[in-house]
XYZ file of C-alpha atoms in Angstrom:
732
model
C -5.533 -12.809 12.153
C -5.328 -15.165 9.202
C -3.449 -18.441 9.420
C -0.686 -17.065 7.288
C -0.394 -14.006 9.409
C -0.333 -16.095 12.542
C 2.657 -18.091 11.277
C 4.687 -14.902 10.766
C 3.326 -13.058 13.818
C 5.594 -11.265 16.228
C 4.809 -10.704 19.893
C 5.049 -7.281 21.470
C 4.263 -6.291 25.042
C 2.783 -2.856 25.715
C 2.739 -1.139 29.080
C -0.563 0.685 29.526
C -1.498 3.776 31.495
C -4.857 5.242 32.363
C -6.869 2.068 32.973
C -9.099 2.258 36.028
C -11.285 -0.816 35.647
C -11.783 -4.038 33.720
C -13.980 -2.228 31.198
C -10.989 -0.070 30.243
C -9.019 -3.233 29.546
C -11.849 -4.588 27.396
C -12.028 -1.346 25.395
C -8.281 -1.380 24.659
C -8.463 -5.059 23.740
C -11.295 -4.370 21.256
C -9.368 -1.479 19.703
C -6.238 -3.581 19.188
C -8.132 -6.588 17.867
C -9.922 -4.336 15.375
C -6.576 -3.777 13.615
C -6.053 -6.013 10.592
C -3.269 -8.465 11.424
C -3.377 -8.083 15.225
C -4.508 -10.376 18.033
C -4.346 -8.885 21.527
C -5.011 -9.776 25.137
C -5.042 -7.057 27.797
C -4.329 -7.854 31.442
C -5.970 -5.333 33.762
C -4.083 -6.585 36.824
C -0.589 -6.165 35.309
C -1.600 -3.207 33.093
C -0.033 -4.801 30.040
C -1.170 -5.751 26.545
C 0.233 -8.794 24.741
C -0.175 -8.363 21.003
C 0.635 -10.855 18.242
C 0.827 -8.859 15.042
C 1.821 -9.223 11.407
C 4.962 -7.060 10.932
C 4.231 -6.798 7.204
C 1.074 -4.814 7.971
C 1.603 -3.251 11.385
C 4.285 -1.547 13.445
C 4.563 -0.919 17.163
C 3.591 2.726 16.559
C 0.316 1.592 14.969
C -0.532 -0.434 18.066
C 0.322 2.446 20.406
C -1.769 4.816 18.258
C -4.745 2.460 18.547
C -4.445 2.460 22.344
C -4.231 6.256 22.402
C -7.294 6.547 20.154
C -9.199 4.741 22.897
C -8.101 7.442 25.362
C -5.210 5.657 27.090
C -1.417 5.822 26.961
C 0.938 3.015 25.972
C 4.620 2.308 25.522
C 6.614 -0.738 24.469
C 7.356 -2.716 27.613
C 11.039 -2.662 28.540
C 12.003 -5.107 31.284
C 15.200 -3.205 32.008
C 13.214 -0.054 32.768
C 10.080 -1.730 34.090
C 10.719 -0.726 37.683
C 10.313 2.933 36.726
C 6.758 2.338 35.536
C 5.708 -0.439 37.916
C 2.215 -0.359 39.235
C 2.163 1.515 42.552
C -0.309 3.430 44.630
C 1.379 6.794 43.891
C -1.067 7.913 41.201
C -3.843 7.824 43.783
C -1.741 8.801 46.799
C -1.866 12.622 46.519
C -5.535 12.651 45.513
C -6.369 10.365 48.437
C -4.584 12.676 50.907
C -6.518 15.714 49.620
C -9.805 13.813 49.716
C -9.243 12.749 53.341
C -7.963 16.139 54.510
C -10.875 18.070 53.010
C -13.585 15.421 53.258
C -13.144 14.609 56.969
C -14.289 18.073 58.208
C -17.327 17.869 55.903
C -18.215 14.441 57.316
C -17.804 15.554 60.937
C -19.935 18.689 60.514
C -22.659 16.790 58.664
C -22.790 13.885 61.102
C -22.386 15.804 64.416
C -25.056 18.560 64.783
C -23.301 20.394 67.672
C -20.401 21.177 65.286
C -22.664 22.979 62.846
C -22.789 26.771 62.631
C -24.609 29.313 60.573
C -23.655 28.914 56.913
C -21.852 25.616 57.423
C -23.319 24.354 54.142
C -21.228 26.918 52.258
C -18.049 25.615 53.943
C -19.105 22.087 53.022
C -19.542 23.201 49.412
C -16.088 24.812 49.391
C -14.374 21.758 50.867
C -16.258 19.105 48.897
C -15.793 20.737 45.488
C -12.009 20.062 45.117
C -12.539 16.571 46.517
C -15.189 15.717 43.936
C -13.607 17.423 40.950
C -9.825 17.203 41.529
C -9.401 14.122 43.726
C -12.120 12.317 41.779
C -10.822 13.416 38.372
C -9.633 9.910 37.295
C -13.223 8.650 37.543
C -14.708 11.606 35.666
C -12.061 11.370 32.946
C -12.759 7.663 32.456
C -16.514 8.300 32.431
C -16.061 10.982 29.755
C -14.043 8.542 27.643
C -16.802 5.989 28.040
C -19.394 8.533 26.932
C -17.306 9.402 23.884
C -17.299 5.735 22.907
C -20.995 5.302 23.759
C -20.246 2.846 26.544
C -20.214 2.727 30.320
C -17.997 1.258 33.019
C -17.747 1.098 36.785
C -16.079 4.546 36.647
C -19.276 5.804 35.055
C -21.170 4.683 38.142
C -18.733 6.361 40.551
C -18.657 9.555 38.510
C -22.447 9.755 38.200
C -22.919 8.987 41.876
C -20.515 11.636 43.203
C -21.485 14.312 40.674
C -25.172 13.702 41.345
C -24.691 13.994 45.110
C -22.588 17.152 44.717
C -24.912 18.683 42.099
C -28.027 18.117 44.184
C -26.334 19.540 47.285
C -24.941 22.561 45.442
C -28.423 23.353 44.118
C -29.849 23.082 47.652
C -27.283 25.570 49.016
C -27.180 28.061 46.144
C -30.976 28.136 45.626
C -31.746 27.987 49.334
C -33.971 24.919 49.016
C -35.450 23.272 52.094
C -33.929 19.841 51.482
C -31.017 17.784 52.839
C -27.564 18.131 51.242
C -25.158 15.250 50.509
C -21.745 16.948 50.351
C -20.406 14.458 52.917
C -21.607 11.553 50.753
C -19.926 12.959 47.619
C -16.638 13.599 49.474
C -16.557 10.347 51.428
C -17.509 8.219 48.397
C -14.634 9.811 46.460
C -12.207 9.225 49.345
C -13.301 5.617 49.915
C -13.115 4.676 46.249
C -9.666 6.300 46.028
C -8.589 4.384 49.128
C -9.842 1.171 47.561
C -7.970 1.885 44.326
C -4.801 2.785 46.246
C -4.845 -0.410 48.310
C -5.915 -2.422 45.290
C -2.944 -1.089 43.305
C -0.553 -2.086 46.087
C -2.153 -5.512 46.372
C -2.004 -6.056 42.610
C 1.670 -5.154 42.698
C 2.189 -7.811 45.369
C 0.384 -10.324 43.179
C 3.010 -9.807 40.454
C 5.977 -9.948 42.834
C 6.722 -13.611 42.099
C 7.738 -12.933 38.500
C 9.476 -9.661 39.348
C 11.543 -11.374 42.045
C 12.316 -14.235 39.652
C 13.603 -11.877 36.948
C 15.589 -9.885 39.489
C 17.605 -13.021 40.292
C 19.798 -12.414 37.265
C 23.236 -10.988 38.048
C 23.793 -7.327 37.266
C 27.546 -7.704 36.659
C 29.882 -10.455 35.499
C 33.603 -11.168 35.617
C 34.933 -12.195 32.191
C 38.314 -13.566 31.248
C 39.823 -11.764 28.229
C 43.405 -12.049 27.060
C 44.240 -13.796 30.302
C 42.962 -10.890 32.412
C 39.794 -10.578 34.431
C 37.427 -7.683 33.720
C 34.217 -6.689 35.461
C 31.429 -5.739 33.011
C 27.630 -5.225 33.139
C 25.805 -8.521 32.549
C 23.809 -6.997 29.674
C 27.091 -6.629 27.707
C 27.823 -10.369 27.768
C 28.058 -12.154 24.431
C 27.800 -15.824 23.497
C 31.265 -17.383 23.834
C 32.461 -15.149 26.682
C 34.381 -16.961 29.434
C 33.011 -16.100 32.875
C 34.875 -16.398 36.160
C 32.473 -17.360 38.956
C 33.797 -17.405 42.514
C 32.153 -19.052 45.549
C 29.006 -17.213 46.601
C 28.623 -15.392 43.276
C 25.725 -15.658 40.847
C 26.317 -17.168 37.424
C 25.503 -14.243 35.141
C 24.079 -16.168 32.178
C 23.425 -19.672 30.835
C 26.588 -21.551 29.993
C 28.724 -24.680 30.209
C 31.405 -25.327 32.819
C 34.854 -25.345 31.165
C 36.955 -25.648 34.296
C 36.390 -26.374 37.963
C 33.821 -28.254 40.017
C 31.241 -27.043 42.503
C 27.619 -27.274 43.571
C 25.183 -24.635 42.336
C 21.922 -23.556 43.936
C 19.328 -23.470 41.153
C 16.240 -23.682 43.368
C 14.745 -20.664 41.584
C 14.639 -22.763 38.402
C 13.773 -26.258 39.595
C 12.216 -25.705 43.018
C 14.831 -28.106 44.456
C 16.394 -26.906 47.702
C 19.524 -29.096 47.424
C 22.421 -27.646 45.349
C 23.348 -29.623 42.227
C 26.894 -30.890 41.699
C 28.479 -29.603 38.473
C 31.795 -30.305 36.763
C 33.440 -29.748 33.379
C 30.902 -30.138 30.567
C 27.814 -29.577 32.722
C 25.279 -26.900 31.809
C 24.459 -24.165 34.330
C 21.693 -21.566 34.360
C 22.045 -17.838 34.745
C 20.896 -16.740 38.202
C 22.253 -19.887 39.901
C 24.514 -19.324 42.897
C 27.927 -20.986 43.029
C 28.288 -22.646 46.434
C 32.017 -23.381 46.519
C 34.975 -23.698 44.177
C 36.003 -21.415 41.321
C 34.230 -22.070 38.020
C 35.035 -21.021 34.485
C 31.790 -20.911 32.494
C 31.485 -20.432 28.718
C 28.367 -18.363 27.915
C 25.967 -20.204 25.594
C 22.869 -17.987 25.878
C 22.532 -14.342 26.825
C 19.797 -11.759 27.305
C 16.303 -12.803 26.281
C 17.479 -16.325 25.304
C 18.414 -17.444 28.823
C 16.267 -19.951 30.696
C 15.380 -17.295 33.292
C 14.185 -14.797 30.653
C 12.225 -17.480 28.799
C 10.482 -18.532 31.999
C 9.546 -14.935 32.803
C 8.196 -14.361 29.292
C 6.275 -17.641 29.268
C 4.595 -16.970 32.609
C 3.729 -13.358 31.759
C 2.073 -14.488 28.524
C 0.127 -17.127 30.427
C -0.960 -14.555 33.019
C -2.295 -12.357 30.222
C -4.652 -15.056 28.990
C -8.239 -15.608 30.002
C -9.751 -18.728 31.445
C -13.069 -19.762 29.866
C -14.822 -18.819 33.095
C -13.480 -15.246 32.756
C -14.896 -14.902 29.246
C -18.332 -15.526 30.760
C -17.652 -12.779 33.298
C -16.610 -10.417 30.490
C -19.899 -10.990 28.663
C -21.900 -10.359 31.818
C -19.913 -7.185 32.611
C -20.690 -5.791 29.156
C -24.399 -5.540 30.025
C -24.052 -5.070 33.783
C -23.289 -1.327 33.906
C -26.144 -0.234 31.586
C -28.451 -2.456 33.632
C -27.323 -0.789 36.863
C -27.940 2.681 35.393
C -31.458 1.586 34.510
C -32.010 0.171 38.028
C -30.761 3.427 39.583
C -33.161 5.536 37.515
C -35.995 3.128 38.295
C -35.162 3.382 42.011
C -35.308 7.167 41.869
C -38.623 7.118 39.986
C -40.162 4.467 42.250
C -39.349 6.344 45.464
C -40.727 9.584 44.041
C -43.829 7.753 42.810
C -44.640 6.381 46.276
C -44.387 9.875 47.721
C -40.985 9.682 49.406
C -38.975 12.869 49.742
C -36.608 13.839 46.960
C -33.661 13.445 49.339
C -34.516 9.853 50.251
C -35.156 8.940 46.625
C -31.914 10.523 45.555
C -29.916 8.802 48.314
C -31.230 5.358 47.314
C -30.454 5.954 43.620
C -26.873 7.068 44.399
C -26.372 4.042 46.683
C -27.387 1.732 43.818
C -24.849 3.397 41.515
C -22.002 3.124 43.996
C -22.634 -0.334 45.464
C -22.984 -1.883 42.005
C -19.464 -0.996 40.786
C -18.217 -4.421 39.663
C -14.507 -3.764 40.353
C -14.179 -7.124 42.067
C -15.513 -8.799 38.950
C -12.716 -7.358 36.828
C -10.035 -8.510 39.271
C -11.397 -11.989 39.981
C -9.466 -13.837 37.260
C -6.311 -11.771 36.548
C -5.390 -11.419 40.224
C -5.612 -15.183 40.808
C -3.738 -15.941 37.579
C -0.909 -13.561 38.433
C -0.422 -15.063 41.880
C -1.008 -18.709 40.941
C 1.143 -18.794 37.814
C 3.816 -16.713 39.526
C 3.940 -19.148 42.437
C 4.193 -21.968 39.911
C 7.244 -20.355 38.325
C 8.898 -20.196 41.748
C 8.305 -23.941 42.134
C 9.516 -24.804 38.636
C 5.994 -25.303 37.235
C 5.371 -23.379 33.999
C 1.738 -23.471 32.843
C 1.359 -22.156 29.303
C -2.116 -20.663 29.569
C -5.128 -20.243 31.857
C -7.328 -22.495 29.718
C -5.177 -25.411 30.924
C -6.444 -24.877 34.456
C -9.840 -26.123 33.316
C -8.315 -29.303 31.869
C -6.583 -30.355 35.089
C -9.935 -30.621 36.834
C -11.091 -33.327 34.391
C -7.937 -35.495 34.244
C -8.546 -39.135 35.211
C -5.413 -40.939 33.964
C -1.769 -39.919 33.986
C 0.459 -41.708 31.462
C 4.148 -41.833 32.403
C 7.051 -42.387 30.072
C 9.489 -44.720 31.855
C 13.012 -43.751 30.819
C 14.074 -40.421 32.266
C 10.674 -39.777 33.814
C 10.160 -42.397 36.522
C 13.733 -43.675 36.123
C 17.051 -41.855 36.104
C 17.416 -42.257 32.336
C 20.902 -43.748 32.544
C 22.183 -47.255 33.162
C 24.106 -48.134 36.306
C 25.644 -51.367 37.587
C 23.237 -53.219 39.886
C 25.354 -56.298 40.680
C 28.291 -58.502 39.699
C 28.350 -62.328 39.548
C 31.710 -64.080 39.067
C 32.588 -67.607 37.998
C 34.792 -69.964 39.992
C 38.322 -68.700 40.539
C 37.601 -65.155 39.299
C 37.593 -62.159 41.625
C 35.115 -59.301 41.189
C 37.868 -56.637 40.825
C 39.548 -58.630 38.040
C 36.263 -59.138 36.168
C 35.337 -55.458 36.442
C 38.837 -54.264 35.484
C 39.010 -56.287 32.262
C 35.350 -55.838 31.259
C 35.519 -52.078 31.935
C 38.714 -51.723 29.883
C 37.207 -53.667 26.969
C 34.121 -51.430 26.942
C 36.094 -48.169 27.284
C 36.207 -47.605 23.516
C 32.444 -48.059 23.065
C 29.900 -45.202 23.138
C 26.946 -47.437 24.029
C 25.152 -46.346 27.268
C 25.654 -49.789 28.821
C 29.358 -49.706 27.935
C 29.748 -46.243 29.469
C 28.029 -47.354 32.663
C 30.288 -50.411 32.987
C 33.444 -48.397 32.291
C 32.490 -45.684 34.802
C 31.859 -48.368 37.402
C 35.266 -49.918 36.719
C 37.122 -46.578 36.820
C 35.504 -45.714 40.136
C 37.091 -48.864 41.612
C 40.433 -48.997 39.806
C 43.222 -46.437 39.716
C 43.705 -47.147 36.012
C 42.466 -49.546 33.344
C 44.757 -51.478 30.998
C 45.263 -50.156 27.461
C 43.341 -51.830 24.639
C 45.522 -53.023 21.747
C 42.695 -53.969 19.383
C 38.956 -53.259 19.483
C 36.054 -54.630 17.406
C 32.381 -53.817 18.011
C 29.431 -55.995 16.979
C 26.507 -53.558 16.801
C 23.783 -54.398 19.293
C 25.610 -57.480 20.579
C 28.909 -56.680 22.238
C 32.624 -55.937 21.826
C 35.866 -57.825 21.385
C 39.068 -56.271 22.751
C 42.681 -57.428 23.003
C 44.436 -56.361 26.186
C 47.187 -57.750 28.398
C 47.673 -60.553 25.875
C 44.059 -61.728 26.142
C 41.050 -61.479 23.876
C 38.210 -60.249 26.101
C 34.586 -60.477 24.946
C 31.856 -58.433 26.653
C 28.237 -58.281 25.561
C 24.849 -59.929 25.538
C 24.898 -63.594 26.659
C 23.873 -64.708 23.166
C 26.957 -62.947 21.745
C 29.298 -65.013 23.871
C 27.391 -68.191 23.040
C 27.733 -67.499 19.330
C 31.488 -67.008 19.775
C 31.727 -70.495 21.288
C 32.634 -69.628 24.890
C 31.735 -72.261 27.462
C 29.488 -71.441 30.422
C 30.408 -72.499 33.969
C 27.780 -74.473 35.856
C 25.038 -72.290 37.336
C 26.020 -69.099 35.507
C 23.460 -69.473 32.706
C 20.692 -69.986 35.254
C 21.709 -66.706 36.913
C 21.222 -64.897 33.583
C 17.574 -65.917 33.477
C 17.100 -65.018 37.156
C 18.620 -61.539 36.775
C 16.620 -60.786 33.625
C 13.482 -61.855 35.474
C 14.270 -59.150 38.030
C 14.121 -56.546 35.264
C 17.856 -55.965 34.832
C 19.958 -56.013 31.671
C 22.660 -58.704 31.823
C 26.119 -58.400 30.242
C 28.488 -61.362 30.157
C 32.292 -61.136 30.088
C 34.710 -63.860 29.122
C 38.235 -64.681 27.940
C 40.414 -67.721 27.307
C 37.436 -69.630 25.839
C 35.095 -69.373 28.848
C 32.555 -66.993 30.353
C 34.086 -65.547 33.532
C 31.194 -63.579 35.033
C 28.075 -61.455 34.665
C 27.303 -57.795 35.255
C 23.664 -56.755 35.757
C 22.668 -53.187 34.957
C 19.451 -51.279 35.318
C 17.980 -47.866 34.812
C 17.233 -47.205 38.469
C 13.949 -45.583 39.448
C 14.234 -42.082 40.863
C 14.057 -41.850 44.635
C 11.056 -39.538 44.313
C 9.012 -41.719 41.950
C 7.276 -43.888 44.565
C 6.142 -40.824 46.530
C 4.979 -39.220 43.286
C 2.812 -42.231 42.381
C 1.163 -42.113 45.820
C 0.471 -38.397 45.362
C -1.188 -39.068 41.980
C -3.542 -41.515 43.625
C -4.430 -38.953 46.310
C -5.310 -36.510 43.519
C -7.571 -39.115 41.894
C -5.209 -39.803 38.978
C -4.616 -43.391 37.869
C -0.969 -43.923 36.772
C -0.232 -45.779 33.521
C 3.382 -46.726 32.696
C 4.336 -46.567 29.008
C 7.714 -47.611 27.603
C 9.557 -48.965 24.615
C 11.571 -51.234 26.910
C 11.054 -55.006 27.191
C 8.140 -56.516 29.059
C 10.185 -57.858 31.984
C 11.868 -54.530 32.708
C 8.668 -52.511 32.461
C 6.730 -54.933 34.671
C 9.557 -54.877 37.212
C 9.468 -51.055 37.424
C 5.670 -51.090 37.626
C 5.726 -53.591 40.509
C 8.381 -51.582 42.333
C 6.294 -48.395 42.140
C 2.890 -49.971 42.680
C 1.581 -49.151 39.194
C -1.107 -51.608 38.069
C -1.412 -50.593 34.398
C 1.636 -50.725 32.112
C 2.424 -51.167 28.424
C 5.856 -52.297 27.147
C 7.520 -52.393 23.726
C 5.853 -49.187 22.508
C 7.910 -47.169 20.034
C 7.955 -43.333 20.388
C 5.750 -42.952 17.320
C 3.208 -45.400 18.724
C 2.730 -43.684 22.081
C 0.216 -41.194 20.651
C -1.900 -44.164 19.481
C -1.986 -45.519 23.045
C -3.159 -42.092 24.258
C -5.930 -42.118 21.631
C -6.929 -45.610 22.729
C -7.347 -44.449 26.328
C -9.281 -41.369 25.230
C -11.606 -43.514 23.096
C -12.376 -45.497 26.254
C -13.618 -42.290 27.896
C -10.514 -41.455 29.919
C -9.182 -37.890 30.154
C -5.434 -38.292 29.801
C -2.400 -36.366 30.999
C 0.942 -37.438 29.512
C 4.279 -36.911 31.236
C 7.402 -37.212 29.074
C 10.695 -35.538 28.279
C 9.125 -33.031 25.885
C 11.249 -34.049 22.897
C 10.903 -37.635 21.651
C 7.494 -37.841 23.337
C 6.195 -34.741 21.510
C 3.463 -36.565 19.496
C 2.062 -38.179 22.645
C 2.269 -34.922 24.587
C 0.347 -33.173 21.829
C -2.297 -35.929 21.657
C -2.926 -35.956 25.412
C -5.602 -33.760 26.951
C -2.815 -32.301 29.080
C 0.877 -32.662 28.168
C 3.539 -32.206 30.848
C 7.227 -32.055 29.895
C 9.514 -33.075 32.733
C 12.709 -31.073 32.355
C 16.129 -31.412 33.932
C 17.978 -28.310 34.963
C 18.471 -25.888 32.096
C 17.326 -28.349 29.435
C 13.787 -26.956 29.325
C 11.480 -28.064 26.538
C 9.420 -24.856 26.625
C 7.674 -25.525 23.328
C 6.929 -29.219 23.756
C 4.015 -29.348 26.170
C 1.136 -27.545 27.856
C 3.031 -27.559 31.140
C 6.805 -27.541 31.522
C 8.334 -28.778 34.784
C 11.902 -27.587 35.230
C 12.583 -30.136 37.965
C 13.458 -33.763 37.158
C 11.493 -34.764 40.292
C 8.260 -36.521 39.275
C 6.492 -35.009 42.296
C 6.548 -31.732 40.360
C 3.660 -33.189 38.329
C 1.539 -33.315 41.479
C 2.582 -29.752 42.259
C 1.416 -28.688 38.789
C -1.956 -30.419 39.064
C -2.511 -29.312 42.655
C -1.577 -25.677 41.963
C -3.671 -25.533 38.792
C -6.710 -26.874 40.611
C -6.164 -24.497 43.541
C -5.847 -21.530 41.178
C -8.991 -22.495 39.287
C -10.841 -22.895 42.574
C -9.695 -19.428 43.644
C -10.911 -17.911 40.366
C -14.293 -19.561 40.754
C -14.514 -18.409 44.364
C -13.590 -14.848 43.392
C -16.216 -14.733 40.650
C -18.885 -16.212 42.891
C -18.363 -13.661 45.645
C -18.104 -10.783 43.152
C -21.436 -11.760 41.574
C -23.086 -12.631 44.887
C -22.028 -9.292 46.366
C -23.628 -7.302 43.553
C -26.766 -9.438 43.371
C -27.323 -9.149 47.135
C -26.339 -5.497 47.552
C -28.295 -3.852 44.727
C -31.776 -4.713 46.100
C -30.722 -3.525 49.574
C -29.522 -0.219 48.144
C -32.648 0.191 46.001
C -34.783 -0.350 49.108
C -33.130 2.659 50.701
C -31.448 0.553 53.390
C -27.890 1.411 52.424
C -26.246 4.783 52.968
C -24.164 5.844 49.912
C -21.037 6.167 52.079
C -21.454 2.642 53.418
C -22.015 1.469 49.850
C -18.725 3.052 48.752
C -16.830 1.355 51.572
C -18.418 -2.012 50.811
C -17.628 -1.689 47.099
C -13.943 -1.005 47.818
C -13.839 -3.808 50.379
C -15.130 -6.318 47.813
C -12.197 -5.600 45.500
C -9.709 -5.967 48.336
C -11.370 -9.226 49.360
C -10.875 -10.658 45.866
C -7.212 -9.633 45.709
C -6.605 -10.856 49.261
C -8.173 -14.219 48.443
C -5.921 -14.492 45.390
C -2.814 -13.704 47.438
C -3.484 -16.817 49.515
C -2.110 -18.792 46.561
C 1.348 -17.532 47.506
C 1.199 -19.970 50.407
C 0.807 -23.012 48.136
C 3.480 -25.481 49.293
C 5.281 -27.881 46.993
C 4.952 -31.580 47.739
C 8.745 -31.704 47.421
C 9.149 -29.109 50.193
C 6.559 -30.769 52.410
C 8.218 -34.186 52.282
C 11.809 -33.049 51.783
C 14.128 -35.966 51.227
C 11.995 -38.408 53.176
C 10.459 -40.563 50.509
């Protein structure tokens, strides 16, 4: 697609039918990409196509027609109806039953001489024929499609192998030749390959269960408040602005904001955090969360495909559809593998005949080469691991945007951390109070908190909240004046109260009690922000505030070091504060006073020094730095997910989620590499054995099916990946 077309591209998901191997997926992908204005990726494991297309030149019907022209069926993917078309073993189930029922007698008669009787070959022909032609029809159909497109796939190998064995045997029986027949091989190969496909289909369905279970968390019904009356409606009928009634134990049907009530909601599906989050009026909540206690009234802000849950599902499915660079190598090898195997099979047949072996032995070796070489495992190696790994990540609140990012995590050497909101809570809180002679702490806090109540500054809000938490009520302010960046002046209870930076009170001529100025310097040296309060011409006390580090940050830094990542603290805050946080967390490298626009330059500086850099920020004001980094990770908080800001989005505010992301990405990449190695090694080792006549075709069929199951089973091990947060719990 052209750049212009890409800017206006729409994404459509197609559900595919008729694919039997990775070569089918490649053929559909080539057909779709051949359309002007389309860019497609086909996922064999999920049987879906993800197509970005230019709506000015193409329609959904054009895309479906292209798929059908390749010999397959397609429909626009509908999540609401997806369960009706989900991948299952049913398409192979009936054929497998017939193959076993008819093939088993053929195998027993052929393998056990005492069971044979006069004319048993004719019974074998009668039983094997429906097995080969009806039960094995999916393979023959796919092979015919391949032939029509002048290509070959693993189905070509199965089809040629079974038809050759049946054809040779039928000729022996009908013509009365004095040669061995292979009806049992044709029937058993068909049954074993069908069994492999059946089990493979079930295993692939399990590999996609993480996303299915995530999407199924959404509520099916909702209680809305209309005209003062409650009404129960389907969740899909909700509209933005609807007022939802959520009782204890119920799911919140869609994203919204609490308008009345207070409770704790379980949003572990979104953040990976096991502990429910306290919510009150004004707090955002995510659809799919469970209300623990208390009645909530929630105003719907997003519905349908716009909810956080739907966006996560869509993001992960798109990522699963992608291809890691290592898979592209496998695709190129697969393109020449099948023709090469056909050539090896013919050479095997010719070589055995040339050395004077019997036609039966030569034929058996050639068929074994065809069957054992089916590279089904090769086609599943990457998509199966991606589906499981990225799905598990979504369950833990780790959203990786594409498989190519897995490669980057392996090379990361340095992890740059934004301070505010990433390693710290992102909000100021009172750390301590120092009073002058004759002044009590409650009096200082009451007057300072009241004076700051009219200010919107974060420090003012923190001081006022602290005061309100300790006083039943604060005195009314009669007059209020704010000096931007310095402090405030308020008249209350007949006094003029000044609260602000120490320099502000000095400029206003207030006297400082002995020892209080020295405490300012001491507190600032500890990395806190100091606010002074005074009235009646003198400073009466100090309040120190700080943006406290998150409880999880220290454990997260230790986990980075275990992963071989060197932490680097980056902040626009003052040198003392940044150094204080760095010392507290054990971070050796830090940079203070860096403006948001300058953070990308620091990343470039590190990269120029040969470091491979990951950047962790909030995904919004750190966007330039996230984009510059080799790997950008946006640390979210609840439903405020910056899905478009980084390579990896972490829905949890816990910094240990970064270690989860890196650890899971590396584990998934390792699984893909392991899958590909064993798939290649299996074929490389097995083909010479088969060509040497040391492998019975039936054993070859069983081994070929087992290799695919081994790859899927290895991928499913990723479901057991455990979050660092779950391993350590609250013990930091």
